[in-house]
């Protein structure tokens, strides 16, 4: 999972800046708490300036609906003034999101490749001060097997590939109907042309017979 935190902060009464903090490429330590109805996983990593940051996910489960979801995100970022000189009177960011997200059936995993934005507030407030951008996400909680393989994924957006087959079949059927209809019209026109030709031949024969009969009568009288 790729992530980035975008924090808005004021450097003066009339000026606001945005602080972009990328998630770690490698994690130094992972801790967790696996309860029956609540599970937490915490990722810890040390920055280049030896500051320790934390990113934690808390999942809840409903045994009645057989669903689990992301109940809370907890982000702790230490702000080193050498790296962020514009940040004044703020030594760390403790951000949280308590909005339920990613409702997923138990024994399945949640997967989403697109970018998603989640609002974050300060722990002691309820005003959005940051956004968490995540992408290439696949998560699963309450995994009751001993392996480390994700369960069958439930995607945030239905894949468009299954629609390709019925669309292709529908187009093929439309093309086939059109071909059959054109062939029928051509055949029908040719059949009508043959019938008309036969009628003309019969009329010509009848006309010739009438002329011969008239000629014979003329010779007799």
mmCIF file of C-alpha atoms in Angstrom:
data_model
loop_
_atom_site.group_PDB
_atom_site.id
_atom_site.type_symbol
_atom_site.label_atom_id
_atom_site.label_comp_id
_atom_site.label_asym_id
_atom_site.label_seq_id
_atom_site.Cartn_x
_atom_site.Cartn_y
_atom_site.Cartn_z
ATOM 1 C CA UNK A 1 0.000 0.000 0.000
ATOM 2 C CA UNK A 2 1.345 3.414 -0.982
ATOM 3 C CA UNK A 3 0.385 6.389 1.163
ATOM 4 C CA UNK A 4 0.975 10.108 1.532
ATOM 5 C CA UNK A 5 -0.245 12.563 4.171
ATOM 6 C CA UNK A 6 -1.126 16.097 3.076
ATOM 7 C CA UNK A 7 -1.306 18.478 6.033
ATOM 8 C CA UNK A 8 -2.521 22.077 5.894
ATOM 9 C CA UNK A 9 -0.908 24.381 8.452
ATOM 10 C CA UNK A 10 -0.736 28.128 9.016
ATOM 11 C CA UNK A 11 2.620 29.891 8.997
ATOM 12 C CA UNK A 12 1.022 33.295 9.561
ATOM 13 C CA UNK A 13 -2.398 34.830 9.949
ATOM 14 C CA UNK A 14 -2.797 35.163 6.185
ATOM 15 C CA UNK A 15 -0.763 32.281 4.783
ATOM 16 C CA UNK A 16 -1.306 28.538 4.800
ATOM 17 C CA UNK A 17 1.033 25.886 3.487
ATOM 18 C CA UNK A 18 0.702 22.214 2.679
ATOM 19 C CA UNK A 19 3.017 19.642 4.147
ATOM 20 C CA UNK A 20 3.445 16.438 2.116
ATOM 21 C CA UNK A 21 4.722 13.449 4.045
ATOM 22 C CA UNK A 22 5.322 10.212 2.177
ATOM 23 C CA UNK A 23 4.840 6.841 3.739
ATOM 24 C CA UNK A 24 7.903 4.676 4.370
ATOM 25 C CA UNK A 25 9.375 2.415 1.717
ATOM 26 C CA UNK A 26 10.369 -0.027 4.451
ATOM 27 C CA UNK A 27 8.934 -0.553 7.931
ATOM 28 C CA UNK A 28 11.208 -0.989 10.939
ATOM 29 C CA UNK A 29 8.757 -2.620 13.337
ATOM 30 C CA UNK A 30 5.264 -4.112 13.227
ATOM 31 C CA UNK A 31 3.057 -4.759 16.244
ATOM 32 C CA UNK A 32 -0.488 -6.003 16.473
ATOM 33 C CA UNK A 33 -3.396 -6.957 18.689
ATOM 34 C CA UNK A 34 -5.690 -9.708 17.385
ATOM 35 C CA UNK A 35 -8.956 -9.746 19.323
ATOM 36 C CA UNK A 36 -12.195 -11.503 18.495
ATOM 37 C CA UNK A 37 -14.035 -8.317 17.497
ATOM 38 C CA UNK A 38 -11.225 -5.737 17.289
ATOM 39 C CA UNK A 39 -7.810 -6.018 15.696
ATOM 40 C CA UNK A 40 -5.026 -3.439 15.422
ATOM 41 C CA UNK A 41 -1.874 -3.395 13.363
ATOM 42 C CA UNK A 42 0.767 -0.702 13.954
ATOM 43 C CA UNK A 43 3.677 0.126 11.677
ATOM 44 C CA UNK A 44 6.696 1.959 13.066
ATOM 45 C CA UNK A 45 9.553 3.431 11.074
ATOM 46 C CA UNK A 46 12.544 5.662 11.741
ATOM 47 C CA UNK A 47 13.164 8.687 9.522
ATOM 48 C CA UNK A 48 16.508 9.920 8.214
ATOM 49 C CA UNK A 49 16.719 12.265 11.201
ATOM 50 C CA UNK A 50 16.130 9.385 13.652
ATOM 51 C CA UNK A 51 12.526 10.361 14.387
ATOM 52 C CA UNK A 52 10.066 7.512 14.969
ATOM 53 C CA UNK A 53 6.720 7.716 13.176
ATOM 54 C CA UNK A 54 3.670 5.479 13.501
ATOM 55 C CA UNK A 55 0.807 4.397 11.273
ATOM 56 C CA UNK A 56 -1.904 2.215 12.826
ATOM 57 C CA UNK A 57 -5.082 0.621 11.479
ATOM 58 C CA UNK A 58 -7.895 -0.566 13.723
ATOM 59 C CA UNK A 59 -10.477 -3.038 12.393
ATOM 60 C CA UNK A 60 -13.833 -4.026 13.868
ATOM 61 C CA UNK A 61 -16.030 -7.031 13.089
ATOM 62 C CA UNK A 62 -19.756 -7.741 13.264
ATOM 63 C CA UNK A 63 -20.461 -11.432 13.825
ATOM 64 C CA UNK A 64 -24.109 -11.023 12.845
ATOM 65 C CA UNK A 65 -23.452 -9.559 9.396
ATOM 66 C CA UNK A 66 -20.136 -11.402 8.968
ATOM 67 C CA UNK A 67 -18.477 -8.143 7.929
ATOM 68 C CA UNK A 68 -15.345 -6.305 9.005
ATOM 69 C CA UNK A 69 -14.291 -2.731 8.331
ATOM 70 C CA UNK A 70 -11.571 -0.199 8.955
ATOM 71 C CA UNK A 71 -12.810 1.605 12.060
ATOM 72 C CA UNK A 72 -9.915 3.967 12.762
ATOM 73 C CA UNK A 73 -6.652 5.256 11.309
ATOM 74 C CA UNK A 74 -4.037 6.617 13.682
ATOM 75 C CA UNK A 75 -1.029 8.560 12.375
ATOM 76 C CA UNK A 76 1.785 9.935 14.495
ATOM 77 C CA UNK A 77 4.454 11.974 12.694
ATOM 78 C CA UNK A 78 7.317 13.737 14.451
ATOM 79 C CA UNK A 79 8.174 17.029 12.790
ATOM 80 C CA UNK A 80 11.901 17.701 12.761
ATOM 81 C CA UNK A 81 12.468 21.474 12.399
ATOM 82 C CA UNK A 82 15.511 20.739 10.238
ATOM 83 C CA UNK A 83 13.244 19.035 7.711
ATOM 84 C CA UNK A 84 10.190 21.266 8.176
ATOM 85 C CA UNK A 85 11.520 24.714 9.114
ATOM 86 C CA UNK A 86 8.248 26.508 8.352
ATOM 87 C CA UNK A 87 6.338 24.562 10.981
ATOM 88 C CA UNK A 88 6.300 26.630 14.139
ATOM 89 C CA UNK A 89 5.233 25.563 17.627
ATOM 90 C CA UNK A 90 4.399 22.083 16.360
ATOM 91 C CA UNK A 91 6.700 19.202 17.164
ATOM 92 C CA UNK A 92 4.457 16.346 16.111
ATOM 93 C CA UNK A 93 1.250 15.554 14.275
ATOM 94 C CA UNK A 94 -1.167 13.135 15.890
ATOM 95 C CA UNK A 95 -3.883 12.544 13.299
ATOM 96 C CA UNK A 96 -6.869 10.256 13.369
ATOM 97 C CA UNK A 97 -9.778 9.162 11.199
ATOM 98 C CA UNK A 98 -12.738 7.449 12.849
ATOM 99 C CA UNK A 99 -14.994 7.187 9.822
ATOM 100 C CA UNK A 100 -15.856 3.544 8.996
ATOM 101 C CA UNK A 101 -14.299 2.522 5.703
ATOM 102 C CA UNK A 102 -13.866 -0.543 3.464
ATOM 103 C CA UNK A 103 -16.732 -2.747 4.666
ATOM 104 C CA UNK A 104 -15.761 -6.284 3.598
ATOM 105 C CA UNK A 105 -17.093 -9.821 4.160
ATOM 106 C CA UNK A 106 -15.106 -11.842 6.704
ATOM 107 C CA UNK A 107 -12.654 -14.302 5.083
ATOM 108 C CA UNK A 108 -12.257 -11.934 2.126
ATOM 109 C CA UNK A 109 -9.806 -9.083 1.571
ATOM 110 C CA UNK A 110 -10.428 -5.504 0.501
ATOM 111 C CA UNK A 111 -8.532 -4.385 -2.599
ATOM 112 C CA UNK A 112 -8.381 -1.045 -4.383
ATOM 113 C CA UNK A 113 -5.723 -0.018 -6.878
ATOM 114 C CA UNK A 114 -6.968 3.518 -7.476
ATOM 115 C CA UNK A 115 -6.096 6.528 -5.316
ATOM 116 C CA UNK A 116 -8.404 7.216 -2.385
ATOM 117 C CA UNK A 117 -8.512 10.232 -0.070
ATOM 118 C CA UNK A 118 -9.412 9.900 3.615
ATOM 119 C CA UNK A 119 -9.908 12.891 5.902
ATOM 120 C CA UNK A 120 -7.806 13.173 9.046
ATOM 121 C CA UNK A 121 -8.350 15.345 12.106
ATOM 122 C CA UNK A 122 -6.158 16.184 15.063
ATOM 123 C CA UNK A 123 -6.751 13.798 17.967
ATOM 124 C CA UNK A 124 -8.053 16.595 20.145
ATOM 125 C CA UNK A 125 -10.288 18.163 17.467
ATOM 126 C CA UNK A 126 -12.895 17.347 14.852
ATOM 127 C CA UNK A 127 -11.851 19.700 12.058
ATOM 128 C CA UNK A 128 -10.200 18.144 9.030
ATOM 129 C CA UNK A 129 -6.589 19.306 8.900
ATOM 130 C CA UNK A 130 -5.089 16.666 6.644
ATOM 131 C CA UNK A 131 -5.879 14.049 4.030
ATOM 132 C CA UNK A 132 -4.418 10.602 3.684
ATOM 133 C CA UNK A 133 -3.927 9.454 0.101
ATOM 134 C CA UNK A 134 -3.628 5.704 -0.341
ATOM 135 C CA UNK A 135 -3.343 3.534 -3.427
ATOM 136 C CA UNK A 136 -2.489 -0.053 -4.393
ATOM 137 C CA UNK A 137 -4.333 -1.142 -1.275
ATOM 138 C CA UNK A 138 -5.109 -4.686 -0.178
ATOM 139 C CA UNK A 139 -5.972 -5.390 3.438
ATOM 140 C CA UNK A 140 -7.603 -8.161 5.428
ATOM 141 C CA UNK A 141 -8.427 -8.540 9.105
ATOM 142 C CA UNK A 142 -9.735 -11.474 11.148
ATOM 143 C CA UNK A 143 -7.846 -13.923 8.932
ATOM 144 C CA UNK A 144 -8.579 -17.277 10.574
ATOM 145 C CA UNK A 145 -6.031 -19.302 8.614
ATOM 146 C CA UNK A 146 -2.383 -19.898 9.432
ATOM 147 C CA UNK A 147 -1.092 -18.847 6.006
ATOM 148 C CA UNK A 148 -0.139 -15.329 4.939
ATOM 149 C CA UNK A 149 -2.140 -15.311 1.712
ATOM 150 C CA UNK A 150 -4.897 -12.744 1.237
ATOM 151 C CA UNK A 151 -8.432 -14.055 0.962
ATOM 152 C CA UNK A 152 -10.445 -13.619 -2.211
ATOM 153 C CA UNK A 153 -10.428 -9.901 -2.983
ATOM 154 C CA UNK A 154 -13.466 -7.673 -3.023
ATOM 155 C CA UNK A 155 -12.564 -4.737 -5.250
ATOM 156 C CA UNK A 156 -13.603 -1.170 -4.543
ATOM 157 C CA UNK A 157 -14.791 -0.976 -8.146
ATOM 158 C CA UNK A 158 -16.196 -3.915 -10.092
ATOM 159 C CA UNK A 159 -13.786 -4.985 -12.771
ATOM 160 C CA UNK A 160 -14.829 -3.942 -16.246
ATOM 161 C CA UNK A 161 -13.428 -7.099 -17.823
ATOM 162 C CA UNK A 162 -16.508 -9.307 -17.160
ATOM 163 C CA UNK A 163 -18.597 -6.860 -19.189
ATOM 164 C CA UNK A 164 -16.408 -7.405 -22.241
ATOM 165 C CA UNK A 165 -17.790 -10.888 -22.920
ATOM 166 C CA UNK A 166 -21.522 -10.011 -22.978
ATOM 167 C CA UNK A 167 -20.802 -6.860 -24.976
ATOM 168 C CA UNK A 168 -18.786 -8.851 -27.515
ATOM 169 C CA UNK A 169 -21.509 -11.511 -27.713
ATOM 170 C CA UNK A 170 -24.162 -8.839 -28.143
ATOM 171 C CA UNK A 171 -22.200 -7.156 -30.939
ATOM 172 C CA UNK A 172 -21.663 -10.509 -32.647
ATOM 173 C CA UNK A 173 -25.391 -11.279 -32.450
ATOM 174 C CA UNK A 174 -26.281 -7.874 -33.879
ATOM 175 C CA UNK A 175 -23.785 -8.402 -36.717
ATOM 176 C CA UNK A 176 -25.170 -11.896 -37.369
ATOM 177 C CA UNK A 177 -28.755 -10.622 -37.469
ATOM 178 C CA UNK A 178 -27.706 -7.870 -39.860
ATOM 179 C CA UNK A 179 -25.935 -10.375 -42.145
ATOM 180 C CA UNK A 180 -28.947 -12.713 -42.130
ATOM 181 C CA UNK A 181 -31.303 -9.813 -42.848
ATOM 182 C CA UNK A 182 -29.173 -8.566 -45.754
ATOM 183 C CA UNK A 183 -28.885 -12.082 -47.152
ATOM 184 C CA UNK A 184 -32.649 -12.532 -46.875
ATOM 185 C CA UNK A 185 -33.345 -9.223 -48.641
ATOM 186 C CA UNK A 186 -30.888 -10.064 -51.427
ATOM 187 C CA UNK A 187 -32.353 -13.543 -51.814
ATOM 188 C CA UNK A 188 -35.874 -12.172 -51.754
ATOM 189 C CA UNK A 189 -35.026 -9.590 -54.407
ATOM 190 C CA UNK A 190 -33.411 -12.213 -56.638
ATOM 191 C CA UNK A 191 -36.416 -14.493 -56.184
ATOM 192 C CA UNK A 192 -38.761 -11.669 -57.113
ATOM 193 C CA UNK A 193 -36.599 -10.874 -60.139
ATOM 194 C CA UNK A 194 -36.772 -14.520 -61.289
ATOM 195 C CA UNK A 195 -40.537 -14.574 -60.795
ATOM 196 C CA UNK A 196 -40.933 -11.376 -62.805
ATOM 197 C CA UNK A 197 -38.700 -12.778 -65.557
ATOM 198 C CA UNK A 198 -40.803 -15.944 -65.696
ATOM 199 C CA UNK A 199 -43.999 -13.868 -65.861
ATOM 200 C CA UNK A 200 -42.563 -11.800 -68.729
ATOM 201 C CA UNK A 201 -41.549 -14.943 -70.597
ATOM 202 C CA UNK A 202 -45.019 -16.407 -70.160
ATOM 203 C CA UNK A 203 -46.589 -13.162 -71.381
ATOM 204 C CA UNK A 204 -44.254 -13.141 -74.390
ATOM 205 C CA UNK A 205 -45.187 -16.745 -75.216
ATOM 206 C CA UNK A 206 -48.879 -15.959 -74.817
ATOM 207 C CA UNK A 207 -48.515 -12.877 -76.990
ATOM 208 C CA UNK A 208 -46.765 -14.887 -79.680
ATOM 209 C CA UNK A 209 -49.500 -17.503 -79.572
ATOM 210 C CA UNK A 210 -52.191 -14.841 -79.907
ATOM 211 C CA UNK A 211 -50.356 -13.292 -82.855
ATOM 212 C CA UNK A 212 -50.085 -16.700 -84.560
ATOM 213 C CA UNK A 213 -53.780 -17.345 -83.929
ATOM 214 C CA UNK A 214 -54.739 -13.982 -85.379
ATOM 215 C CA UNK A 215 -52.504 -14.600 -88.393
ATOM 216 C CA UNK A 216 -54.126 -17.981 -89.001
ATOM 217 C CA UNK A 217 -57.619 -16.513 -88.781
ATOM 218 C CA UNK A 218 -56.623 -13.768 -91.168
ATOM 219 C CA UNK A 219 -55.426 -16.283 -93.762
ATOM 220 C CA UNK A 220 -58.645 -18.284 -93.468
ATOM 221 C CA UNK A 221 -60.926 -15.354 -94.034
#
